[in-house]
Short mmCIF file of C-alpha atoms in Angstrom, two decimals:
data_model
loop_
_atom_site.label_atom_id
_atom_site.label_comp_id
_atom_site.label_asym_id
_atom_site.label_seq_id
_atom_site.Cartn_x
_atom_site.Cartn_y
_atom_site.Cartn_z
CA UNK A 1261 102.57 105.87 69.50
CA UNK A 1262 102.34 104.73 73.10
CA UNK A 1263 101.05 101.31 73.96
CA UNK A 1264 97.82 101.00 75.91
CA UNK A 1265 99.76 100.16 79.15
CA UNK A 1266 102.02 103.30 79.34
CA UNK A 1267 98.84 105.46 78.05
CA UNK A 1268 96.83 104.12 81.33
CA UNK A 1269 99.89 104.87 83.59
CA UNK A 1270 100.21 108.22 82.36
CA UNK A 1271 96.59 109.07 82.91
CA UNK A 1272 96.85 107.58 86.16
CA UNK A 1273 99.49 109.95 86.88
CA UNK A 1274 97.81 112.95 85.94
CA UNK A 1275 94.59 111.90 87.82
CA UNK A 1276 96.03 111.62 90.93
CA UNK A 1277 97.69 115.13 90.12
CA UNK A 1278 94.69 116.82 89.39
CA UNK A 1279 92.73 115.51 92.52
CA UNK A 1280 96.16 116.19 95.09
CA UNK A 1281 96.83 119.70 93.52
CA UNK A 1282 93.49 120.72 93.37
CA UNK A 1283 92.19 123.15 96.25
CA UNK A 1284 88.89 121.23 96.75
CA UNK A 1285 87.37 117.60 95.66
CA UNK A 1286 86.98 117.34 91.74
CA UNK A 1287 83.89 116.38 89.58
CA UNK A 1288 84.40 113.64 87.06
CA UNK A 1289 83.71 116.24 84.14
CA UNK A 1290 86.61 118.48 85.91
CA UNK A 1291 88.81 115.60 86.18
CA UNK A 1292 87.62 114.23 82.59
CA UNK A 1293 88.89 117.98 81.10
CA UNK A 1294 92.20 117.68 82.97
CA UNK A 1295 93.05 114.45 81.46
CA UNK A 1296 91.73 115.11 78.10
CA UNK A 1297 90.35 111.31 78.04
CA UNK A 1298 87.08 109.57 77.49
CA UNK A 1299 84.86 109.96 80.63
CA UNK A 1300 84.21 106.13 80.52
CA UNK A 1301 87.85 105.54 80.86
CA UNK A 1302 88.44 108.08 83.77
CA UNK A 1303 85.29 106.79 85.43
CA UNK A 1304 86.74 103.22 85.45
CA UNK A 1305 90.41 104.25 86.82
CA UNK A 1306 88.73 106.22 89.60
CA UNK A 1307 86.50 103.35 90.50
CA UNK A 1308 90.07 101.03 90.81
CA UNK A 1309 92.02 103.97 92.54
CA UNK A 1310 88.84 103.93 94.84
CA UNK A 1311 89.22 100.38 95.94
CA UNK A 1312 92.90 100.89 96.93
CA UNK A 1313 92.13 103.88 98.60
CA UNK A 1314 94.31 106.33 96.61
CA UNK A 1315 91.18 108.20 95.61
CA UNK A 1316 88.10 109.08 97.66
CA UNK A 1317 84.76 110.05 96.52
CA UNK A 1318 82.62 112.02 98.59
CA UNK A 1319 78.89 112.13 99.29
CA UNK A 1320 78.21 115.19 96.71
CA UNK A 1321 80.11 112.75 94.31
CA UNK A 1322 83.27 114.63 94.02
CA UNK A 1323 86.76 113.20 93.94
CA UNK A 1324 89.63 113.87 96.42
CA UNK A 1325 92.85 111.81 97.86
CA UNK A 1326 91.72 108.87 99.56
CA UNK A 1327 93.76 107.69 103.00
CA UNK A 1328 96.04 105.52 101.41
CA UNK A 1329 97.61 108.13 99.50
CA UNK A 1330 97.62 110.64 101.93
CA UNK A 1331 99.10 107.78 104.24
CA UNK A 1332 101.96 107.36 101.56
CA UNK A 1333 102.67 111.13 100.99
CA UNK A 1334 102.92 111.68 104.77
CA UNK A 1335 105.38 108.72 104.68
CA UNK A 1336 107.55 110.05 102.23
CA UNK A 1337 107.58 113.13 104.07
CA UNK A 1338 108.43 111.87 107.30
CA UNK A 1339 111.56 109.88 105.63
CA UNK A 1340 112.42 113.27 104.18
CA UNK A 1341 112.29 115.26 107.69
CA UNK A 1342 113.22 112.42 109.93
CA UNK A 1343 117.04 113.55 110.12
CA UNK A 1344 116.28 117.17 111.09
CA UNK A 1345 113.80 116.09 113.58
CA UNK A 1346 115.53 113.68 115.08
CA UNK A 1347 118.55 115.70 115.54
CA UNK A 1348 117.54 117.38 119.04
CA UNK A 1349 116.54 114.07 120.44
CA UNK A 1350 119.90 112.18 119.20
CA UNK A 1351 121.78 115.15 120.86
CA UNK A 1352 120.24 114.76 124.20
CA UNK A 1353 120.57 110.95 124.03
CA UNK A 1354 124.44 111.75 123.53
CA UNK A 1355 124.58 114.01 126.38
CA UNK A 1356 122.64 111.63 128.62
CA UNK A 1357 125.04 108.62 127.44
CA UNK A 1358 128.06 110.30 126.90
CA UNK A 1359 128.37 108.07 123.54
CA UNK A 1360 127.82 108.20 119.74
CA UNK A 1361 124.20 108.07 118.68
CA UNK A 1362 122.69 106.78 115.58
CA UNK A 1363 119.47 107.06 113.44
CA UNK A 1364 118.80 104.22 111.09
CA UNK A 1365 115.88 103.58 108.87
CA UNK A 1366 114.99 100.57 106.11
CA UNK A 1367 116.27 100.80 102.76
CA UNK A 1368 115.58 98.05 100.47
CA UNK A 1369 115.37 95.39 103.02
CA UNK A 1370 118.06 96.42 104.89
CA UNK A 1371 118.67 99.02 107.92
CA UNK A 1372 121.35 101.94 107.02
CA UNK A 1373 122.47 104.71 109.14
CA UNK A 1374 121.49 108.02 107.89
CA UNK A 1375 122.73 110.17 110.66
CA UNK A 1376 125.33 110.40 113.91
CA UNK A 1377 125.80 112.59 116.60
CA UNK A 1378 129.13 112.37 117.72
CA UNK A 1379 130.40 112.47 121.44
CA UNK A 1380 133.45 114.09 122.62
CA UNK A 1381 134.88 111.05 124.65
CA UNK A 1382 133.12 107.69 125.30
CA UNK A 1383 132.89 104.96 122.89
CA UNK A 1384 133.39 105.87 119.20
CA UNK A 1385 132.78 103.06 116.46
CA UNK A 1386 132.72 105.20 113.46
CA UNK A 1387 130.05 103.33 111.56
CA UNK A 1388 129.82 104.80 107.87
CA UNK A 1389 126.85 106.56 107.11
CA UNK A 1390 124.58 104.64 104.16
CA UNK A 1391 126.25 101.35 104.70
CA UNK A 1392 123.78 98.18 105.28
CA UNK A 1393 124.12 96.94 108.62
CA UNK A 1394 123.81 93.18 109.61
CA UNK A 1395 120.29 92.62 110.38
CA UNK A 1396 120.95 89.48 112.75
CA UNK A 1397 123.75 90.73 114.50
CA UNK A 1398 122.92 94.39 115.18
CA UNK A 1399 120.33 95.93 117.99
CA UNK A 1400 118.40 98.16 114.86
CA UNK A 1401 118.35 95.04 112.64
CA UNK A 1402 116.48 92.86 115.03
CA UNK A 1403 114.43 95.81 115.78
CA UNK A 1404 113.58 95.85 112.18
CA UNK A 1405 112.83 92.01 111.67
CA UNK A 1406 110.94 92.29 115.08
CA UNK A 1407 108.45 95.14 114.22
CA UNK A 1408 108.13 95.10 110.04
CA UNK A 1409 106.29 91.78 109.62
CA UNK A 1410 105.59 92.28 105.95
CA UNK A 1411 109.39 93.17 105.18
CA UNK A 1412 110.45 90.22 107.64
CA UNK A 1413 108.25 87.93 105.18
CA UNK A 1414 109.88 88.99 102.42
CA UNK A 1415 113.55 88.91 103.25
CA UNK A 1416 113.63 86.41 106.08
CA UNK A 1417 115.17 83.66 104.12
CA UNK A 1418 117.77 86.04 102.66
CA UNK A 1419 119.13 87.28 105.77
CA UNK A 1420 122.76 85.64 106.22
CA UNK A 1421 123.36 84.78 109.63
CA UNK A 1422 127.25 84.82 109.31
CA UNK A 1423 129.00 85.03 112.59
CA UNK A 1424 130.92 88.19 113.45
CA UNK A 1425 131.89 87.84 116.69
CA UNK A 1426 131.57 84.41 118.96
CA UNK A 1427 128.20 85.72 120.63
CA UNK A 1428 126.75 86.19 117.06
CA UNK A 1429 123.10 84.66 116.74
CA UNK A 1430 123.71 82.29 113.70
CA UNK A 1431 120.79 80.08 114.34
CA UNK A 1432 116.93 80.77 112.97
CA UNK A 1433 115.70 79.45 116.18
CA UNK A 1434 117.74 81.51 118.53
CA UNK A 1435 117.28 84.61 116.67
CA UNK A 1436 113.24 83.86 116.33
CA UNK A 1437 113.45 83.80 120.16
CA UNK A 1438 115.59 87.16 120.42
CA UNK A 1439 112.78 88.85 117.83
CA UNK A 1440 109.93 87.61 119.98
CA UNK A 1441 111.69 89.05 123.06
CA UNK A 1442 112.46 92.16 121.33
CA UNK A 1443 108.60 92.60 120.06
CA UNK A 1444 107.49 91.89 123.67
CA UNK A 1445 109.92 94.72 125.53
CA UNK A 1446 109.37 96.97 122.74
CA UNK A 1447 113.11 97.94 122.61
CA UNK A 1448 116.38 95.80 121.11
CA UNK A 1449 119.84 95.28 122.76
CA UNK A 1450 122.77 93.10 121.35
CA UNK A 1451 125.36 91.91 123.72
CA UNK A 1452 128.52 91.98 122.02
CA UNK A 1453 127.27 90.52 118.67
CA UNK A 1454 128.37 92.97 116.47
CA UNK A 1455 131.69 94.28 117.93
CA UNK A 1456 133.52 92.82 120.84
CA UNK A 1457 133.02 94.68 124.11
CA UNK A 1458 130.05 96.52 122.83
CA UNK A 1459 126.47 96.47 123.98
CA UNK A 1460 124.26 98.60 121.60
CA UNK A 1461 120.37 99.34 122.38
CA UNK A 1462 117.89 100.79 119.74
CA UNK A 1463 114.35 101.74 120.29
CA UNK A 1464 111.83 102.23 117.36
CA UNK A 1465 110.23 105.49 115.89
CA UNK A 1466 106.77 104.92 114.57
CA UNK A 1467 104.99 106.79 111.56
CA UNK A 1468 101.45 108.26 111.51
CA UNK A 1469 99.93 104.85 111.07
CA UNK A 1470 101.82 102.97 114.04
CA UNK A 1471 104.35 101.37 111.58
CA UNK A 1472 107.91 100.89 111.82
CA UNK A 1473 109.67 103.86 110.45
CA UNK A 1474 113.16 104.21 111.85
CA UNK A 1475 115.29 103.37 115.00
CA UNK A 1476 117.52 105.09 117.16
CA UNK A 1477 120.56 103.53 118.71
CA UNK A 1478 123.30 104.02 121.39
CA UNK A 1479 126.48 101.82 121.93
CA UNK A 1480 127.87 101.54 125.40
CA UNK A 1481 131.29 99.86 126.25
CA UNK A 1482 130.89 97.11 128.82
CA UNK A 1483 128.27 98.79 130.72
CA UNK A 1484 128.65 97.59 134.68
CA UNK A 1485 125.19 96.39 135.01
CA UNK A 1486 122.04 95.24 133.87
CA UNK A 1487 120.33 98.30 135.62
CA UNK A 1488 122.73 100.59 133.61
CA UNK A 1489 121.05 98.91 130.29
CA UNK A 1490 117.57 99.09 131.29
CA UNK A 1491 117.82 102.83 132.49
CA UNK A 1492 119.49 103.94 129.15
CA UNK A 1493 116.88 101.92 127.24
CA UNK A 1494 113.79 103.79 129.20
CA UNK A 1495 115.47 106.78 128.39
CA UNK A 1496 116.28 106.06 124.66
CA UNK A 1497 112.38 104.48 124.35
CA UNK A 1498 111.03 107.96 125.59
CA UNK A 1499 112.77 110.28 123.44
CA UNK A 1500 112.01 107.76 120.41
CA UNK A 1501 108.29 107.83 121.36
CA UNK A 1502 108.59 111.65 121.64
CA UNK A 1503 109.65 111.49 118.23
CA UNK A 1504 107.06 109.53 117.03
CA UNK A 1505 104.47 111.97 118.44
CA UNK A 1506 106.10 114.71 116.84
CA UNK A 1507 106.13 112.95 113.61
CA UNK A 1508 102.22 112.09 113.86
CA UNK A 1509 101.35 115.81 114.81
CA UNK A 1510 100.60 115.09 118.16
#
């Protein structure tokens, strides 16, 4: 026999399935019938799910998906489709920069590259997809720390400040200063901090709720001037803003 905890989880799963898969909001009696559970138990579950925003009750006392559930579903879809949606923007950036372009997204408190568009010439670092990137030494990692306050609070003490080159930031104070600059500027760049002779620029991609979803980065070999970096960053940020708008359905 299942214990009460597993029975409750099962009922929640069936309840959410009932309100999501229905073509229209459901009355309490209809949800009770779908769950084959006592009306009082279903009503209590609905009230708790309403508090968390997973279920919404409308004026006619029918229930449907709440804003939190819709947001979660949208983020799942965004994560699944961002590789395909980002592809044309990355190809455009590759043609503009003449360098490899990477797409990275958060994964268990780290950043991993999930796609890459190779250039026919220029710099090729051949970084493997799926491998965690050092958060303190990469443009995508610093972007993640700067724009994901909840994740940062959770993982900050676990970020190893291991020197990778002689320019890697290895103190909390210097990294804090850098992250404040990134947040103020809106994009990140690292100057030979992860690879010697390489400047990397990254810009954020936002989800529908305006939260950090992913990053696109371009690496440049010894750019000749700050204006070259600034010009590339402006082009990269514009591409990421367009991708963010597409993800929002704008």
